[in-house]
Amino acid sequence: MPVGALLQALVDLVLPASCAGCGESAQPLRYEVCADCARVVESLRAAPTRPDPAPDGLPACVALGAYDGRLRELILGFKERGRHRLARPLGALLAEAVAATAAPGRPLLLLYVPDTAEAARARHGDHMLRLARAAAQRLREAGRQAGVAAPLRALPKADSAHLSSAQRAAGAAGAFVLRGGAVERARRAAPGSVTVLLDDIVTTGATLAAASVLLDSAGLRVDACVALAATRRYLPQRAI
Ligand SMILES: [Zn+2]
């Protein structure tokens, strides 16, 4: 490889020059996103979403869009490709959806679905914590009172890619444990606040439902779940 090309490859590793949404490399980027992709995702509006069937204990859910196209690419770029600067635009989108769920003037307590320790190591930090903090900052910049609490810890999990909806629900129920001190701090902050549970993608709703039920058992009632994207209805594979 010529030295010039090698240097270019190294620069790309350090500072990806292509848009995280569309892969276009000729456009100026702001927080990893070209102006065209920014327009597309900024035009998304939070809307209620409900998996069908919805698992027991799932609070009202809101998502910004379907998990496809540029929104999907941005989420994957942030979550799996190390493009941490996307926390700012994705956090701003999440903040807008959070704000839509709560009356102005009410303080907001943001909880999130945590990564397992293994996933957080691979991602150089818990990606939902990073997103929750970015969303809270954005909300405060907009004049809202907003804080982040971390009352959940994710236990190591087996690969769930091939599980049925019912198997996933059973697995999700044992996926988290409560963090005592953080639960106590969150419970002190919760009265008078709107408590919102954040995740990146709603699929079957099993994870959000399991986390909400566990939080509720500790006296932390989740008022709404907010996600960046929702997948199309999950259809179990038919036996052949
Ligand atoms: Zn783009």
Short mmCIF file of C-alpha atoms and ligand atoms in Angstrom, two decimals:
data_model
loop_
_atom_site.label_atom_id
_atom_site.label_comp_id
_atom_site.label_asym_id
_atom_site.label_seq_id
_atom_site.Cartn_x
_atom_site.Cartn_y
_atom_site.Cartn_z
CA MET A 1 0.00 0.00 0.00
CA PRO A 2 1.47 3.41 -0.91
CA VAL A 3 2.34 5.57 2.08
CA GLY A 4 -0.30 8.12 1.13
CA ALA A 5 -3.04 5.51 1.06
CA LEU A 6 -1.82 4.02 4.34
CA LEU A 7 -1.92 7.42 6.02
CA GLN A 8 -5.40 7.99 4.64
CA ALA A 9 -6.51 4.63 6.05
CA LEU A 10 -5.10 5.57 9.44
CA VAL A 11 -6.85 8.92 9.36
CA ASP A 12 -10.09 7.16 8.52
CA LEU A 13 -9.64 4.90 11.52
CA VAL A 14 -9.14 7.81 13.85
CA LEU A 15 -11.64 10.16 12.29
CA PRO A 16 -14.18 8.50 10.00
CA ALA A 17 -14.71 10.81 7.07
CA SER A 18 -17.92 9.27 5.75
CA CYS A 19 -21.37 10.13 7.01
CA ALA A 20 -22.60 7.61 9.59
CA GLY A 21 -26.07 7.70 8.04
CA CYS A 22 -25.49 7.34 4.30
CA GLY A 23 -21.77 6.59 3.91
CA GLU A 24 -21.28 9.67 1.71
CA SER A 25 -17.74 10.97 2.08
CA ALA A 26 -17.85 14.14 -0.02
CA GLN A 27 -20.11 16.11 2.33
CA PRO A 28 -19.06 18.16 5.35
CA LEU A 29 -20.04 16.36 8.54
CA ARG A 30 -21.34 17.66 11.82
CA TYR A 31 -21.09 15.15 14.65
CA GLU A 32 -20.51 12.41 12.04
CA VAL A 33 -23.67 13.25 10.09
CA CYS A 34 -24.09 15.01 6.72
CA ALA A 35 -26.65 17.79 6.33
CA ASP A 36 -28.97 15.59 4.26
CA CYS A 37 -29.11 12.80 6.87
CA ALA A 38 -29.48 15.38 9.64
CA ARG A 39 -32.54 16.78 7.85
CA VAL A 40 -34.04 13.30 7.47
CA VAL A 41 -33.69 12.30 11.11
CA GLU A 42 -34.61 15.75 12.44
CA SER A 43 -37.90 15.47 10.55
CA LEU A 44 -38.81 12.38 12.60
CA ARG A 45 -41.46 12.95 15.23
CA ALA A 46 -42.00 10.84 18.33
CA ALA A 47 -45.06 8.63 18.06
CA PRO A 48 -46.62 5.96 20.28
CA THR A 49 -45.55 2.43 19.46
CA ARG A 50 -46.79 -0.89 20.84
CA PRO A 51 -45.40 -4.34 20.07
CA ASP A 52 -48.11 -6.86 19.21
CA PRO A 53 -48.50 -8.84 21.39
CA ALA A 54 -47.36 -6.43 24.10
CA PRO A 55 -45.77 -8.12 27.11
CA ASP A 56 -47.35 -7.72 30.56
CA GLY A 57 -46.06 -4.73 32.45
CA LEU A 58 -44.96 -2.73 29.41
CA PRO A 59 -45.59 1.00 30.02
CA ALA A 60 -46.65 3.37 27.24
CA CYS A 61 -43.88 3.48 24.62
CA VAL A 62 -42.79 6.20 22.24
CA ALA A 63 -40.30 5.88 19.37
CA LEU A 64 -38.99 8.29 16.78
CA GLY A 65 -39.18 6.05 13.76
CA ALA A 66 -38.91 2.60 12.25
CA TYR A 67 -35.62 0.79 12.70
CA ASP A 68 -34.48 1.10 9.11
CA GLY A 69 -32.77 3.47 6.71
CA ARG A 70 -30.57 6.24 8.02
CA LEU A 71 -31.87 6.10 11.58
CA ARG A 72 -30.80 2.44 11.74
CA GLU A 73 -27.36 3.29 10.33
CA LEU A 74 -26.86 6.07 12.87
CA ILE A 75 -27.86 3.79 15.76
CA LEU A 76 -25.52 1.05 14.52
CA GLY A 77 -22.72 3.56 13.97
CA PHE A 78 -23.07 4.80 17.52
CA LYS A 79 -23.63 1.43 19.15
CA GLU A 80 -21.46 -0.99 17.20
CA ARG A 81 -18.97 1.05 15.19
CA GLY A 82 -17.52 3.26 17.89
CA ARG A 83 -18.80 6.57 16.54
CA HIS A 84 -19.37 8.07 19.96
CA ARG A 85 -19.79 11.61 18.70
CA LEU A 86 -23.22 10.52 17.46
CA ALA A 87 -24.30 10.72 21.13
CA ARG A 88 -24.98 14.39 20.55
CA PRO A 89 -27.43 14.22 17.62
CA LEU A 90 -28.99 10.95 18.83
CA GLY A 91 -29.24 12.33 22.35
CA ALA A 92 -30.97 15.42 20.95
CA LEU A 93 -33.49 13.23 19.12
CA LEU A 94 -34.11 11.21 22.25
CA ALA A 95 -34.53 14.41 24.28
CA GLU A 96 -37.21 15.60 21.89
CA ALA A 97 -39.11 12.33 22.28
CA VAL A 98 -38.75 12.48 26.08
CA ALA A 99 -40.01 16.06 26.16
CA ALA A 100 -43.07 14.98 24.15
CA THR A 101 -44.05 12.46 26.85
CA ALA A 102 -44.10 14.88 29.78
CA ALA A 103 -45.91 18.11 30.49
CA PRO A 104 -43.62 21.17 30.52
CA GLY A 105 -42.54 22.13 34.02
CA ARG A 106 -42.31 18.58 35.36
CA PRO A 107 -38.75 17.47 36.18
CA LEU A 108 -37.55 14.45 34.22
CA LEU A 109 -35.79 11.45 35.68
CA LEU A 110 -34.11 9.44 32.92
CA LEU A 111 -33.41 5.76 33.51
CA TYR A 112 -31.96 3.51 30.83
CA VAL A 113 -31.63 -0.14 29.84
CA PRO A 114 -27.96 -0.85 30.61
CA ASP A 115 -25.46 -2.84 28.58
CA THR A 116 -24.08 -6.05 30.01
CA ALA A 117 -20.54 -5.59 31.36
CA GLU A 118 -19.21 -7.46 28.33
CA ALA A 119 -21.08 -5.23 25.85
CA ALA A 120 -20.03 -2.07 27.71
CA ARG A 121 -16.38 -3.17 27.51
CA ALA A 122 -16.67 -3.85 23.78
CA ARG A 123 -18.28 -0.43 23.27
CA HIS A 124 -15.82 1.45 25.49
CA GLY A 125 -18.59 2.43 27.85
CA ASP A 126 -22.31 1.81 28.27
CA HIS A 127 -23.87 3.20 25.11
CA MET A 128 -27.27 3.90 26.68
CA LEU A 129 -25.70 5.74 29.63
CA ARG A 130 -23.83 7.91 27.14
CA LEU A 131 -27.07 8.55 25.27
CA ALA A 132 -29.08 9.23 28.44
CA ARG A 133 -26.52 11.78 29.59
CA ALA A 134 -26.55 13.49 26.19
CA ALA A 135 -30.36 13.60 26.24
CA ALA A 136 -30.43 15.03 29.78
CA GLN A 137 -27.91 17.69 28.82
CA ARG A 138 -29.99 18.65 25.81
CA LEU A 139 -33.14 18.86 27.94
CA ARG A 140 -31.36 21.10 30.46
CA GLU A 141 -30.14 23.33 27.61
CA ALA A 142 -33.82 23.63 26.64
CA GLY A 143 -34.69 24.75 30.16
CA ARG A 144 -36.04 21.45 31.51
CA GLN A 145 -34.95 19.88 34.78
CA ALA A 146 -33.49 16.51 33.86
CA GLY A 147 -31.25 13.99 35.60
CA VAL A 148 -30.00 10.48 34.90
CA ALA A 149 -30.11 7.57 37.34
CA ALA A 150 -28.69 4.06 36.90
CA PRO A 151 -30.69 1.71 39.14
CA LEU A 152 -30.34 -1.33 36.85
CA ARG A 153 -27.44 -3.67 36.23
CA ALA A 154 -27.56 -6.13 33.34
CA LEU A 155 -26.55 -9.71 33.98
CA PRO A 156 -24.55 -11.64 31.36
CA LYS A 157 -26.92 -13.13 28.81
CA ALA A 158 -27.02 -15.98 26.37
CA ASP A 159 -27.47 -15.23 22.69
CA SER A 160 -31.19 -14.56 22.23
CA ALA A 161 -31.21 -14.10 18.45
CA HIS A 162 -33.05 -17.36 17.74
CA LEU A 163 -35.44 -17.37 20.68
CA SER A 164 -39.21 -17.09 20.32
CA SER A 165 -41.13 -14.15 21.74
CA ALA A 166 -42.12 -16.17 24.84
CA GLN A 167 -38.55 -17.41 25.37
CA ARG A 168 -37.27 -13.88 25.07
CA ALA A 169 -39.77 -12.64 27.64
CA ALA A 170 -38.67 -15.36 30.08
CA GLY A 171 -35.02 -14.51 29.47
CA ALA A 172 -35.62 -10.76 29.82
CA ALA A 173 -37.24 -11.25 33.23
CA GLY A 174 -33.93 -12.44 34.67
CA ALA A 175 -31.74 -10.05 32.70
CA PHE A 176 -31.38 -7.31 35.33
CA VAL A 177 -30.76 -6.80 39.01
CA LEU A 178 -31.25 -3.65 41.06
CA ARG A 179 -28.33 -1.53 42.24
CA GLY A 180 -29.24 -0.71 45.84
CA GLY A 181 -27.66 2.72 46.30
CA ALA A 182 -28.72 3.93 42.87
CA VAL A 183 -32.28 2.73 43.46
CA GLU A 184 -32.39 4.73 46.69
CA ARG A 185 -31.09 7.87 45.00
CA ALA A 186 -33.53 7.48 42.11
CA ARG A 187 -36.42 6.91 44.51
CA ARG A 188 -35.58 10.14 46.31
CA ALA A 189 -35.52 12.01 42.98
CA ALA A 190 -38.68 10.40 41.60
CA PRO A 191 -41.54 12.10 43.50
CA GLY A 192 -42.88 14.93 41.35
CA SER A 193 -40.77 13.81 38.40
CA VAL A 194 -41.77 12.04 35.23
CA THR A 195 -39.75 8.82 35.16
CA VAL A 196 -38.76 7.74 31.66
CA LEU A 197 -37.00 4.52 30.74
CA LEU A 198 -34.77 4.85 27.67
CA ASP A 199 -33.60 2.25 25.18
CA ASP A 200 -32.27 2.43 21.64
CA ILE A 201 -34.63 -0.01 19.89
CA VAL A 202 -38.01 -1.50 20.83
CA THR A 203 -38.34 -5.01 19.40
CA THR A 204 -40.75 -7.28 21.31
CA GLY A 205 -40.92 -4.94 24.30
CA ALA A 206 -39.79 -7.81 26.54
CA THR A 207 -36.68 -6.00 27.78
CA LEU A 208 -38.49 -2.75 28.57
CA ALA A 209 -41.33 -4.63 30.26
CA ALA A 210 -38.96 -6.73 32.41
CA ALA A 211 -36.94 -3.67 33.43
CA SER A 212 -40.12 -1.70 34.22
CA VAL A 213 -41.58 -4.51 36.35
CA LEU A 214 -38.34 -4.83 38.30
CA LEU A 215 -38.12 -1.07 38.87
CA ASP A 216 -41.76 -1.00 39.95
CA SER A 217 -41.04 -3.72 42.52
CA ALA A 218 -38.46 -1.36 44.02
CA GLY A 219 -40.90 1.53 44.20
CA LEU A 220 -39.76 3.22 40.97
CA ARG A 221 -42.73 3.49 38.64
CA VAL A 222 -41.85 4.00 34.96
CA ASP A 223 -44.25 6.53 33.44
CA ALA A 224 -43.13 6.03 29.84
CA CYS A 225 -40.57 4.22 27.72
CA VAL A 226 -38.80 6.16 25.00
CA ALA A 227 -36.69 4.63 22.22
CA LEU A 228 -35.01 5.95 19.12
CA ALA A 229 -36.54 3.30 16.89
CA ALA A 230 -39.06 0.46 16.82
CA THR A 231 -38.72 -2.65 14.70
CA ARG A 232 -41.59 -3.87 12.60
CA ARG A 233 -43.85 -6.34 14.34
CA TYR A 234 -41.87 -9.32 15.53
CA LEU A 235 -43.14 -12.48 13.86
CA PRO A 236 -42.02 -15.84 15.27
CA GLN A 237 -40.62 -18.16 12.62
CA ARG A 238 -42.94 -20.97 11.62
CA ALA A 239 -41.69 -24.51 12.02
CA ILE A 240 -41.06 -26.07 8.63
ZN ZN B 1 -25.46 11.25 5.28
#
